[in-house]
Short mmCIF file of C-alpha atoms in Angstrom, two decimals:
data_model
loop_
_atom_site.label_atom_id
_atom_site.label_comp_id
_atom_site.label_asym_id
_atom_site.label_seq_id
_atom_site.Cartn_x
_atom_site.Cartn_y
_atom_site.Cartn_z
CA MET A 285 94.17 82.50 126.50
CA ILE A 286 97.19 83.65 126.66
CA GLU A 287 100.04 80.48 128.16
CA PHE A 288 103.20 80.27 129.05
CA GLU A 289 104.66 77.18 129.85
CA GLN A 290 108.25 77.74 130.77
CA VAL A 291 109.20 80.21 129.40
CA SER A 292 112.81 81.89 128.73
CA TYR A 293 114.28 85.08 127.79
CA GLY A 294 116.51 87.53 127.24
CA TYR A 295 119.20 90.47 125.34
CA SER A 296 122.14 90.58 124.93
CA GLY A 297 122.98 91.74 128.44
CA GLY A 298 121.57 87.72 130.07
CA PRO A 299 118.51 86.51 130.32
CA LEU A 300 115.77 88.31 131.51
CA LEU A 301 112.99 86.08 132.10
CA ALA A 302 114.16 82.48 132.74
CA ASP A 303 111.15 79.24 132.94
CA VAL A 304 108.35 81.69 133.93
CA SER A 305 104.86 79.50 133.55
CA LEU A 306 101.41 81.48 134.07
CA ARG A 307 98.27 81.24 132.53
CA LEU A 308 95.75 83.93 132.25
CA ALA A 309 92.03 82.92 131.63
CA ARG A 310 88.73 84.45 130.49
CA GLY A 311 88.08 87.34 133.56
CA SER A 312 91.16 86.82 136.12
CA PHE A 313 92.92 90.22 136.91
CA HIS A 314 97.07 89.90 137.60
CA PHE A 315 99.38 92.97 138.21
CA LEU A 316 102.44 91.95 137.49
CA THR A 317 104.88 93.96 139.14
CA GLY A 318 108.33 93.87 139.98
CA PRO A 319 111.90 96.50 139.95
CA SER A 320 112.49 98.53 137.39
CA GLY A 321 114.71 96.28 134.56
CA ALA A 322 112.97 93.30 135.84
CA GLY A 323 111.50 92.56 132.47
CA LYS A 324 107.15 93.66 132.99
CA THR A 325 107.55 95.21 130.00
CA THR A 326 109.41 92.34 127.90
CA LEU A 327 106.39 89.33 129.17
CA LEU A 328 103.68 91.54 128.23
CA LYS A 329 105.08 92.05 124.60
CA LEU A 330 105.45 87.94 125.47
CA CYS A 331 101.69 88.04 126.00
CA TYR A 332 101.15 90.19 122.89
CA GLY A 333 103.36 88.35 119.98
CA GLU A 334 105.63 91.85 120.18
CA LEU A 335 108.62 89.48 121.06
CA ILE A 336 109.17 85.26 120.40
CA ALA A 337 109.90 83.05 123.16
CA GLN A 338 113.70 82.17 122.93
CA GLN A 339 112.87 79.00 125.18
CA GLY A 340 109.74 77.08 125.96
CA ARG A 341 105.91 78.42 124.81
CA VAL A 342 103.58 80.54 124.44
CA ALA A 343 100.54 79.71 123.07
CA ILE A 344 98.22 83.09 122.53
CA PHE A 345 94.60 81.80 121.86
CA ASP A 346 95.68 77.67 121.95
CA ARG A 347 98.10 78.62 118.88
CA ASP A 348 102.64 78.74 119.46
CA ALA A 349 103.31 82.33 119.03
CA ARG A 350 106.35 81.35 117.32
CA THR A 351 103.88 79.79 114.43
CA LEU A 352 101.63 82.79 113.77
CA SER A 353 102.61 85.33 110.82
CA ARG A 354 102.63 89.08 110.76
CA ASP A 355 99.07 88.42 109.71
CA ASP A 356 98.00 86.13 111.97
CA VAL A 357 100.30 88.59 114.67
CA ALA A 358 97.75 91.51 113.22
CA MET A 359 94.46 89.77 114.19
CA MET A 360 95.52 88.29 116.88
CA ARG A 361 95.95 91.69 118.49
CA ARG A 362 91.98 93.21 117.45
CA ARG A 363 90.97 90.32 120.65
CA ILE A 364 94.37 91.68 122.67
CA GLY A 365 94.36 95.70 123.86
CA VAL A 366 97.27 96.74 124.89
CA VAL A 367 97.39 100.14 126.89
CA HIS A 368 101.04 100.96 126.26
CA GLN A 369 103.63 102.18 128.43
CA ASP A 370 104.63 105.39 126.47
CA GLN A 371 100.88 105.35 125.22
CA GLN A 372 101.59 105.44 120.50
CA PHE A 373 98.84 107.32 119.56
CA LEU A 374 98.99 109.02 115.80
CA ASP A 375 99.98 112.96 116.63
CA HIS A 376 98.13 113.80 113.25
CA LEU A 377 94.71 112.64 114.43
CA SER A 378 92.34 113.42 116.87
CA LEU A 379 91.58 112.04 120.38
CA ALA A 380 88.16 110.25 118.32
CA GLU A 381 89.92 108.82 115.12
CA ASN A 382 92.84 107.54 117.68
CA VAL A 383 91.01 105.61 120.11
CA ALA A 384 88.97 104.15 116.88
CA LEU A 385 91.56 103.40 115.42
CA PRO A 386 91.26 99.47 116.00
CA LEU A 387 88.36 99.64 114.56
CA THR A 388 89.68 101.54 110.88
CA VAL A 389 92.50 98.92 110.42
CA SER A 390 90.24 96.17 110.78
CA GLY A 391 87.79 97.78 108.70
CA ARG A 392 84.50 98.26 111.63
CA SER A 393 82.66 100.99 112.07
CA THR A 394 81.31 102.09 114.96
CA THR A 395 78.41 104.95 115.51
CA GLU A 396 79.44 108.28 116.92
CA ALA A 397 76.65 107.74 120.33
CA ASP A 398 78.56 104.57 121.11
CA LEU A 399 82.31 106.45 120.63
CA GLY A 400 81.30 108.73 122.34
CA ASP A 401 80.08 106.76 125.23
CA LEU A 402 83.28 105.07 125.24
CA ILE A 403 84.71 108.76 125.80
CA ARG A 404 82.87 109.86 127.95
CA TRP A 405 83.57 106.49 129.99
CA VAL A 406 86.36 107.54 130.59
CA GLY A 407 85.59 110.84 130.62
CA LEU A 408 87.61 112.68 127.81
CA GLU A 409 84.69 113.85 126.24
CA SER A 410 85.62 117.19 126.13
CA GLN A 411 88.89 116.96 124.71
CA ARG A 412 87.06 114.36 121.59
CA GLU A 413 88.36 116.60 119.33
CA SER A 414 92.04 117.40 120.57
CA ARG A 415 95.95 116.03 119.56
CA PRO A 416 96.87 114.24 121.58
CA PRO A 417 100.04 116.66 122.10
CA GLU A 418 97.54 118.78 123.34
CA LEU A 419 96.46 115.93 126.49
CA SER A 420 97.86 115.70 129.39
CA GLY A 421 99.63 112.95 130.55
CA GLY A 422 96.22 110.90 132.65
CA GLU A 423 94.18 111.91 129.59
CA ARG A 424 96.61 110.08 127.50
CA GLN A 425 96.27 106.86 129.92
CA ARG A 426 92.31 107.14 129.61
CA ALA A 427 92.15 107.74 125.60
CA ALA A 428 94.77 105.27 125.61
CA LEU A 429 92.71 102.33 127.82
CA ALA A 430 89.47 103.66 125.19
CA ARG A 431 91.31 102.86 122.41
CA ALA A 432 92.13 99.25 124.07
CA ILE A 433 88.80 98.12 124.53
CA ILE A 434 87.08 99.96 122.15
CA MET A 435 87.41 96.38 119.89
CA SER A 436 85.97 94.60 122.74
CA PRO A 437 88.97 92.55 123.53
CA ASP A 438 89.16 89.50 125.83
CA VAL A 439 92.44 90.67 127.47
CA ILE A 440 93.05 93.49 128.11
CA LEU A 441 96.75 93.82 129.31
CA ALA A 442 97.90 97.03 130.28
CA ASP A 443 101.46 98.90 131.25
CA GLU A 444 102.47 100.62 134.12
CA PRO A 445 99.19 102.85 132.89
CA THR A 446 99.07 104.33 135.95
CA GLY A 447 102.97 105.83 135.40
CA ASN A 448 102.23 109.29 134.66
CA VAL A 449 99.06 110.13 136.64
CA ASP A 450 98.85 111.18 140.23
CA TRP A 451 96.93 108.90 142.58
CA GLU A 452 92.75 110.41 141.70
CA MET A 453 93.48 109.65 138.41
CA SER A 454 95.53 106.26 139.18
CA LEU A 455 92.11 104.97 140.59
CA ARG A 456 89.71 106.59 138.60
CA LEU A 457 91.96 103.87 135.73
CA LEU A 458 91.25 101.33 138.49
CA LYS A 459 87.97 101.17 138.07
CA LEU A 460 87.89 101.04 134.71
CA MET A 461 89.71 98.57 134.31
CA VAL A 462 88.10 96.60 137.05
CA GLU A 463 84.44 97.21 135.75
CA LEU A 464 86.09 95.76 132.00
CA ASN A 465 87.21 92.37 134.04
CA LYS A 466 83.72 92.48 136.08
CA MET A 467 82.83 91.74 131.78
CA GLY A 468 84.86 88.61 131.26
CA LYS A 469 87.98 90.00 130.38
CA ALA A 470 91.23 89.25 131.12
CA ILE A 471 93.46 92.10 132.50
CA MET A 472 97.45 91.98 133.65
CA VAL A 473 98.45 94.48 135.04
CA ALA A 474 101.95 95.62 135.32
CA THR A 475 103.14 98.09 137.72
CA HIS A 476 105.67 98.43 140.34
CA ASP A 477 102.83 100.74 143.00
CA LEU A 478 102.01 98.15 145.73
CA ASN A 479 99.70 101.27 146.63
CA LEU A 480 97.42 100.39 143.65
CA ILE A 481 97.24 97.01 143.75
CA ARG A 482 96.28 97.53 148.02
CA ALA A 483 93.65 99.94 146.85
CA ALA A 484 92.15 96.97 143.90
CA LYS A 485 92.04 94.54 146.55
CA SER A 486 88.49 96.05 148.11
CA GLN A 487 87.28 95.83 144.52
CA VAL A 488 88.46 92.70 142.75
CA GLN A 489 89.81 89.49 143.17
CA ALA A 490 93.70 89.37 141.83
CA ARG A 491 96.75 87.59 141.61
CA VAL A 492 100.24 89.65 142.58
CA LEU A 493 102.63 87.99 139.96
CA ARG A 494 106.18 89.07 140.61
CA ILE A 495 109.39 89.19 138.01
CA SER A 496 112.40 88.41 141.10
CA ASN A 497 115.55 86.79 139.63
CA HIS A 498 114.17 87.12 136.20
CA ARG A 499 111.19 84.02 137.65
CA VAL A 500 107.93 84.65 137.75
CA GLN A 501 106.48 84.26 141.49
CA LEU A 502 103.09 84.68 143.32
CA ALA A 503 103.37 87.42 145.78
CA GLY A 504 101.53 86.35 148.02
CA ALA A 505 98.06 84.99 148.67
CA ASP A 506 95.21 85.99 146.52
CA LEU A 507 94.15 89.75 146.94
CA MET B 165 83.55 96.71 93.55
CA SER B 166 86.50 95.57 91.75
CA PRO B 167 90.51 95.37 94.00
CA LEU B 168 91.12 97.92 91.51
CA LEU B 169 87.67 99.97 92.04
CA ALA B 170 88.56 99.53 95.32
CA PHE B 171 91.56 100.90 95.01
CA LEU B 172 91.45 104.23 93.53
CA ALA B 173 87.82 105.23 95.74
CA GLY B 174 90.17 104.27 98.14
CA ASP B 175 88.37 104.66 102.48
CA ALA B 176 89.10 108.17 103.58
CA GLN B 177 89.32 106.81 107.26
CA ALA B 178 92.41 104.69 106.14
CA ASP B 179 93.31 107.58 103.38
CA ARG B 180 94.57 109.45 107.02
CA VAL B 181 96.10 107.13 108.92
CA VAL B 182 99.36 107.97 107.66
CA PRO B 183 100.30 112.13 108.02
CA PRO B 184 99.09 113.74 104.73
CA THR B 185 101.90 116.04 104.68
CA GLY B 186 106.29 115.71 104.48
CA PHE B 187 109.04 116.79 101.89
CA THR B 188 108.22 113.63 99.78
CA ALA B 189 105.20 113.80 99.00
CA ARG B 190 106.57 117.52 96.97
CA LEU B 191 109.87 115.08 95.65
CA THR B 192 107.26 112.26 94.70
CA LEU B 193 104.95 114.77 93.09
CA PHE B 194 107.76 116.74 91.78
CA ALA B 195 110.24 113.78 89.99
CA SER B 196 106.62 112.89 89.06
CA ALA B 197 105.78 116.04 86.75
CA ALA B 198 109.96 115.77 85.34
CA MET B 199 109.67 112.38 84.18
CA ALA B 200 106.31 112.81 82.74
CA PHE B 201 107.68 116.20 81.15
CA LEU B 202 111.08 114.47 79.69
CA THR B 203 109.34 111.47 78.46
CA VAL B 204 106.71 113.42 76.60
CA PHE B 205 109.82 114.53 74.23
CA ALA B 206 111.76 110.88 74.39
CA LEU B 207 107.66 109.72 72.99
CA ALA B 208 108.52 112.22 70.39
CA LEU B 209 111.47 111.97 69.62
CA SER B 210 111.09 108.18 68.91
CA LEU B 211 107.76 108.74 67.30
CA ALA B 212 109.17 111.41 64.91
CA THR B 213 111.97 109.10 63.57
CA GLY B 214 110.38 106.21 63.06
CA ARG B 215 107.61 108.43 60.83
CA LEU B 216 111.18 110.05 59.23
CA ALA B 217 112.47 105.96 59.14
CA GLU B 218 109.32 105.46 56.96
CA ASN B 219 109.08 108.11 54.75
CA TRP B 220 112.48 108.05 53.73
CA GLY B 221 112.33 103.56 52.98
CA SER B 222 108.86 104.27 51.55
CA ALA B 223 110.17 106.75 49.61
CA LEU B 224 113.38 105.96 48.50
CA ALA B 225 112.48 102.16 48.70
CA GLN B 226 109.84 102.55 45.25
CA SER B 227 112.26 104.81 42.59
CA SER B 228 115.45 103.85 41.45
CA THR B 229 117.33 105.72 38.77
CA ILE B 230 119.19 104.29 35.52
CA ARG B 231 122.49 106.38 34.63
CA ILE B 232 124.05 105.98 31.18
CA SER B 233 127.06 107.05 30.37
CA ALA B 234 127.42 106.17 26.49
CA PRO B 235 129.99 107.14 23.53
CA GLU B 236 128.20 110.37 22.07
CA GLY B 237 127.01 107.69 18.55
CA GLN B 238 125.82 104.92 21.04
CA MET B 239 123.09 107.33 23.86
CA GLU B 240 120.34 107.39 21.70
CA ALA B 241 120.11 103.14 21.05
CA GLN B 242 120.98 102.79 24.85
CA VAL B 243 118.26 104.68 26.08
CA LEU B 244 115.90 102.50 24.05
CA ALA B 245 117.25 99.35 25.08
CA VAL B 246 117.41 100.29 28.61
CA MET B 247 114.00 101.54 28.35
CA ASP B 248 113.07 97.94 26.38
CA VAL B 249 114.39 96.28 29.04
CA LEU B 250 112.60 98.17 32.17
CA GLU B 251 108.68 97.91 29.79
CA THR B 252 109.74 94.19 30.39
CA THR B 253 111.22 93.49 33.52
CA PRO B 254 107.86 92.85 36.89
CA GLY B 255 107.71 95.28 39.23
CA ILE B 256 108.29 98.21 37.49
CA ALA B 257 105.31 100.91 37.00
CA ASP B 258 107.20 103.85 35.57
CA ALA B 259 110.19 104.76 33.43
CA ARG B 260 111.01 107.50 31.98
CA VAL B 261 113.88 109.69 30.50
CA LEU B 262 114.44 112.72 32.67
CA THR B 263 114.27 115.88 30.01
CA ASP B 264 117.77 118.31 29.04
CA ASP B 265 115.28 120.81 31.22
CA GLU B 266 114.97 118.18 34.29
CA GLN B 267 119.22 117.52 33.56
CA ARG B 268 119.86 120.66 33.47
CA ALA B 269 118.47 121.79 36.55
CA LEU B 270 119.95 118.84 38.76
CA LEU B 271 122.74 120.27 37.93
CA GLU B 272 122.13 124.03 37.74
CA PRO B 273 123.56 124.03 41.13
CA TRP B 274 127.25 123.05 41.05
CA PHE B 275 127.01 124.60 37.45
CA GLY B 276 125.67 126.83 37.46
CA PRO B 277 121.82 127.36 34.92
CA ASP B 278 123.58 128.22 31.42
CA LEU B 279 125.22 125.28 31.45
CA PRO B 280 125.44 123.77 28.08
CA LEU B 281 124.43 120.22 28.07
CA ASP B 282 125.16 119.54 24.32
CA THR B 283 128.48 120.11 24.19
CA LEU B 284 128.73 117.70 27.72
CA PRO B 285 129.18 114.29 27.70
CA VAL B 286 127.09 114.49 30.66
CA PRO B 287 125.25 110.95 31.49
CA ARG B 288 121.54 110.98 30.15
CA LEU B 289 119.11 109.40 33.13
CA ILE B 290 115.79 107.14 33.06
CA GLU B 291 113.78 107.57 36.39
CA VAL B 292 112.07 104.05 37.80
CA LYS B 293 109.47 104.13 40.04
CA GLU B 294 108.81 100.43 40.88
CA THR B 295 105.40 98.49 41.65
CA PRO B 296 104.64 98.33 45.97
CA ASP B 297 106.39 95.00 45.39
CA GLY B 298 109.42 96.16 43.75
CA TYR B 299 111.66 94.96 41.10
CA ASP B 300 114.55 92.14 41.54
CA ALA B 301 117.20 94.89 41.29
CA GLU B 302 120.17 91.95 40.38
CA GLY B 303 118.04 90.52 37.38
CA LEU B 304 117.96 93.63 36.28
CA ARG B 305 121.05 94.80 36.49
CA ALA B 306 122.19 91.00 35.07
CA ARG B 307 120.05 92.48 31.92
CA LEU B 308 121.26 95.92 31.79
CA ALA B 309 124.63 94.33 31.50
CA GLY B 310 123.97 92.50 28.66
CA GLU B 311 121.33 94.49 26.39
CA ALA B 312 123.25 99.02 27.30
CA PRO B 313 126.73 98.58 29.33
CA GLY B 314 126.68 101.89 29.51
CA ALA B 315 123.90 101.62 32.12
CA VAL B 316 124.73 101.73 35.82
CA LEU B 317 121.13 100.73 38.14
CA ASP B 318 121.02 103.05 41.06
CA ASP B 319 118.26 102.08 43.31
CA HIS B 320 119.50 104.29 46.41
CA THR B 321 120.33 101.47 48.31
CA ARG B 322 123.91 102.68 48.91
CA TRP B 323 122.62 105.95 51.00
CA ARG B 324 119.06 105.08 52.00
CA GLU B 325 120.17 101.92 54.58
CA PRO B 326 122.38 104.18 57.08
CA LEU B 327 119.57 107.07 56.58
CA VAL B 328 116.87 104.91 57.37
CA ARG B 329 119.17 102.32 60.36
CA ALA B 330 120.21 105.67 61.76
CA ALA B 331 116.82 106.60 62.05
CA GLU B 332 115.41 103.60 63.93
CA ARG B 333 118.63 103.83 65.90
CA LEU B 334 116.70 107.40 66.99
CA ARG B 335 113.49 105.23 67.83
CA LEU B 336 115.49 102.77 69.70
CA LEU B 337 117.41 105.42 71.67
CA GLY B 338 113.92 107.51 72.04
CA LEU B 339 112.55 103.94 73.26
CA VAL B 340 115.26 103.00 75.46
CA SER B 341 115.20 106.89 77.12
CA ILE B 342 111.31 106.37 77.71
CA LEU B 343 112.06 102.92 79.44
CA LEU B 344 115.17 104.67 81.38
CA ILE B 345 113.14 107.57 82.39
CA ALA B 346 110.77 105.10 84.27
CA ALA B 347 113.12 102.91 86.10
CA THR B 348 114.14 106.22 87.06
CA THR B 349 110.54 107.37 88.38
CA ALA B 350 110.85 104.31 90.14
CA VAL B 351 114.03 104.25 92.19
CA MET B 352 113.25 107.76 93.28
CA ILE B 353 109.85 107.24 93.92
CA THR B 354 110.99 103.53 95.72
CA LEU B 355 112.97 106.21 98.19
CA ALA B 356 110.37 108.69 98.12
CA ALA B 357 108.70 106.21 99.60
CA ALA B 358 110.82 104.18 101.96
CA ALA B 359 111.68 107.66 103.62
CA ALA B 360 108.32 108.31 104.29
CA LEU B 361 107.74 104.60 105.81
CA ALA B 362 110.47 105.60 107.93
CA ALA B 363 109.91 109.40 108.54
CA ASN B 364 106.20 107.14 109.96
CA ALA B 365 108.05 104.49 112.03
CA GLN B 366 105.90 105.73 115.29
CA VAL B 367 103.24 105.30 112.52
CA ILE B 368 103.73 102.19 111.93
CA ARG B 369 104.13 100.80 115.41
CA VAL B 370 100.68 102.11 116.53
CA LEU B 371 99.27 100.93 113.49
CA ARG B 372 100.85 97.27 114.11
CA LEU B 373 100.37 97.99 117.86
CA VAL B 374 96.10 98.27 116.96
CA GLY B 375 96.08 94.87 114.70
CA ALA B 376 96.71 96.25 111.82
CA ARG B 377 98.01 94.39 108.85
CA ASP B 378 100.98 95.20 107.01
CA ALA B 379 98.44 95.38 103.35
CA TYR B 380 96.57 97.56 105.25
CA ILE B 381 99.73 99.95 106.13
CA ALA B 382 101.42 99.19 102.69
CA ARG B 383 97.79 99.71 101.10
CA ALA B 384 98.02 103.39 103.25
CA PHE B 385 101.23 105.03 101.80
CA VAL B 386 101.25 103.19 98.08
CA ARG B 387 97.89 104.31 97.33
CA ARG B 388 99.18 107.62 98.48
CA TYR B 389 102.08 107.41 96.07
CA THR B 390 99.96 106.39 93.38
CA LEU B 391 97.76 109.60 93.14
CA ARG B 392 100.55 111.37 94.10
CA ALA B 393 102.93 110.44 90.92
CA HIS B 394 99.49 110.46 88.63
CA SER B 395 99.14 113.83 89.19
CA GLY B 396 102.92 114.96 88.72
CA ALA B 397 102.86 113.58 85.81
CA SER B 398 99.71 114.78 84.59
CA VAL B 399 101.12 117.70 85.17
CA GLY B 400 104.91 117.29 83.35
CA THR B 401 102.76 115.65 81.11
CA ALA B 402 100.65 118.86 80.25
CA LEU B 403 103.75 120.83 80.04
CA GLY B 404 105.23 118.81 77.67
CA MET B 405 102.75 118.42 74.84
CA MET B 406 102.19 122.24 75.55
CA ALA B 407 105.87 122.06 74.77
CA VAL B 408 106.14 120.34 71.75
CA TRP B 409 102.86 121.74 70.27
CA LEU B 410 104.83 125.64 70.67
CA LEU B 411 107.23 123.31 68.23
CA PRO B 412 107.78 125.05 64.79
CA GLU B 413 105.24 122.98 62.19
CA ALA B 414 107.50 120.47 59.86
CA ASP B 415 108.19 121.88 57.14
CA PRO B 416 107.53 121.12 53.61
CA GLY B 417 111.73 119.92 52.33
CA GLY B 418 110.45 117.59 55.18
CA SER B 419 113.64 118.92 58.21
CA PHE B 420 114.28 116.07 60.59
CA LEU B 421 113.96 118.58 64.10
CA THR B 422 111.47 121.10 62.51
CA GLY B 423 108.77 117.64 62.43
CA LEU B 424 109.11 116.14 65.91
CA GLY B 425 106.19 116.63 66.63
CA PHE B 426 102.70 114.88 67.12
CA GLN B 427 100.43 114.17 64.29
CA GLY B 428 97.13 112.47 64.12
CA THR B 429 96.19 110.18 66.64
CA ALA B 430 99.58 110.26 67.46
CA TRP B 431 99.01 113.41 70.40
CA LEU B 432 96.62 110.53 72.32
CA TRP B 433 99.58 108.72 73.02
CA PRO B 434 101.19 111.05 76.05
CA LEU B 435 98.30 110.29 77.59
CA LEU B 436 99.08 106.63 78.72
CA ILE B 437 101.66 108.46 80.40
CA PRO B 438 100.50 109.53 83.87
CA GLN B 439 98.94 106.25 83.96
CA LEU B 440 101.90 104.60 83.74
CA ALA B 441 103.56 106.69 86.28
CA ALA B 442 100.51 105.86 88.68
CA LEU B 443 102.17 102.09 87.24
CA VAL B 444 105.29 102.47 88.39
CA ALA B 445 104.65 104.67 91.31
CA PHE B 446 101.85 101.27 92.59
CA ALA B 447 104.57 99.00 91.88
CA ALA B 448 108.03 100.36 93.62
CA THR B 449 105.92 102.15 96.70
CA HIS B 450 104.24 98.49 97.11
CA HIS B 451 107.79 96.38 96.81
CA ALA B 452 109.50 99.51 99.19
CA ALA B 453 106.76 99.18 101.56
CA LEU B 454 106.50 95.43 101.67
CA THR B 455 109.96 94.91 102.02
CA THR B 456 110.18 97.42 104.46
CA LEU B 457 107.88 96.12 107.05
CA LYS B 458 108.72 92.61 106.81
CA GLU B 459 112.03 94.53 107.87
CA ARG B 460 110.61 95.80 110.99
CA SER B 461 108.78 92.50 111.83
#
């Protein structure tokens, strides 16, 4: 669904990613790890068209990202759920409205029951009408996950989804993503939390990619 | 549903994605109201001067004066000769010699009420009314020169034209003022919309992250600013119309400043102002939104 062919990207300070090739297939589960600043977020942004490769080719749903118009990118993002590192929400809307936002902008509707089920699934039914600033870090992470999957996307990209939550909540989020993966979603989780990766070992068959020296390498055997 | 009706009807969910408050909302309302208020006056000025130009033009264009200055013994003969010429001139509807009393009344402001017309060499005046098609002034002058050398035709062109020209220029200035007000409104709403877009950068980022197209994001802003401009302009127009209505009535003498109000169906013209303000706001915000979104892509 998403394929990198010898992709390079860098900022003014020099190359961050070089000669990266990888493929996210349907139903796959990848962890992306590496030290802070290694390029995990940049790689995810290349996956959902926020950034365009400076060299090489990124194909998103079989289309070269460079050839996508802004409308194409918008349409494509409806098939990719993103859990952002800093959980961006619209603070003037309730949690339920934020979760339903992808449906709102695409002109689709959902039943209150379905929306309620999803919010209950991430354990936020009592915060349904709360505004995002009133939520804790873990609640925001779960709300972001709910928003990322409400369109039933083909791919879910999560950038440090457990960065602001305690271990118990991290495991809960991991479990949610494993369940989504079992539904056939391709998942890539960028994290520097190796304990989380180890905890996933018993639940899912995942590949661990490590960014080192600007390159993406397979870190050991599949979990 | 047509795109226009869909736009006006809106989408309650989509409308909520942009935060409803902020100084740009008040700025747009105030600017639209103030500009609409000014537009009402510019429109009133334009319509009044147009009316004035038309009145002066038509009233003066259909009357002329022939002044006869001749030695005492020749006066009556020349008056008769002029009347004969006028009777056979195409385009003359009526002609009559002013009576002594009428002439005295005309001169009274300068010479007082007891003017002895018999003893003064006062020219005789003939009032000429022309048909709607008018007459050939140059041809009449030539004939008068031949038949009554003391007769001078004054068709009022000399002083009518500058007056009509001035009134038409004022009407043009009124229209230019309306255009300038519309342009200023567009600029102010563009600035307000651009400020709102900048202030809502985070909102735009989130909307894009969840797959909103530029048209959707732009529409959320455009609709809001269009409706605000319409509301503000409606209030400004209502106040402007009330102020014009409270102006003193036009007096029979046709004094310029007292005739500034709207007359008859002209009262309907200001009702277009809120619609035009909304149109200007729509175009300005649409352009600002798409430009900003393109720059941020």
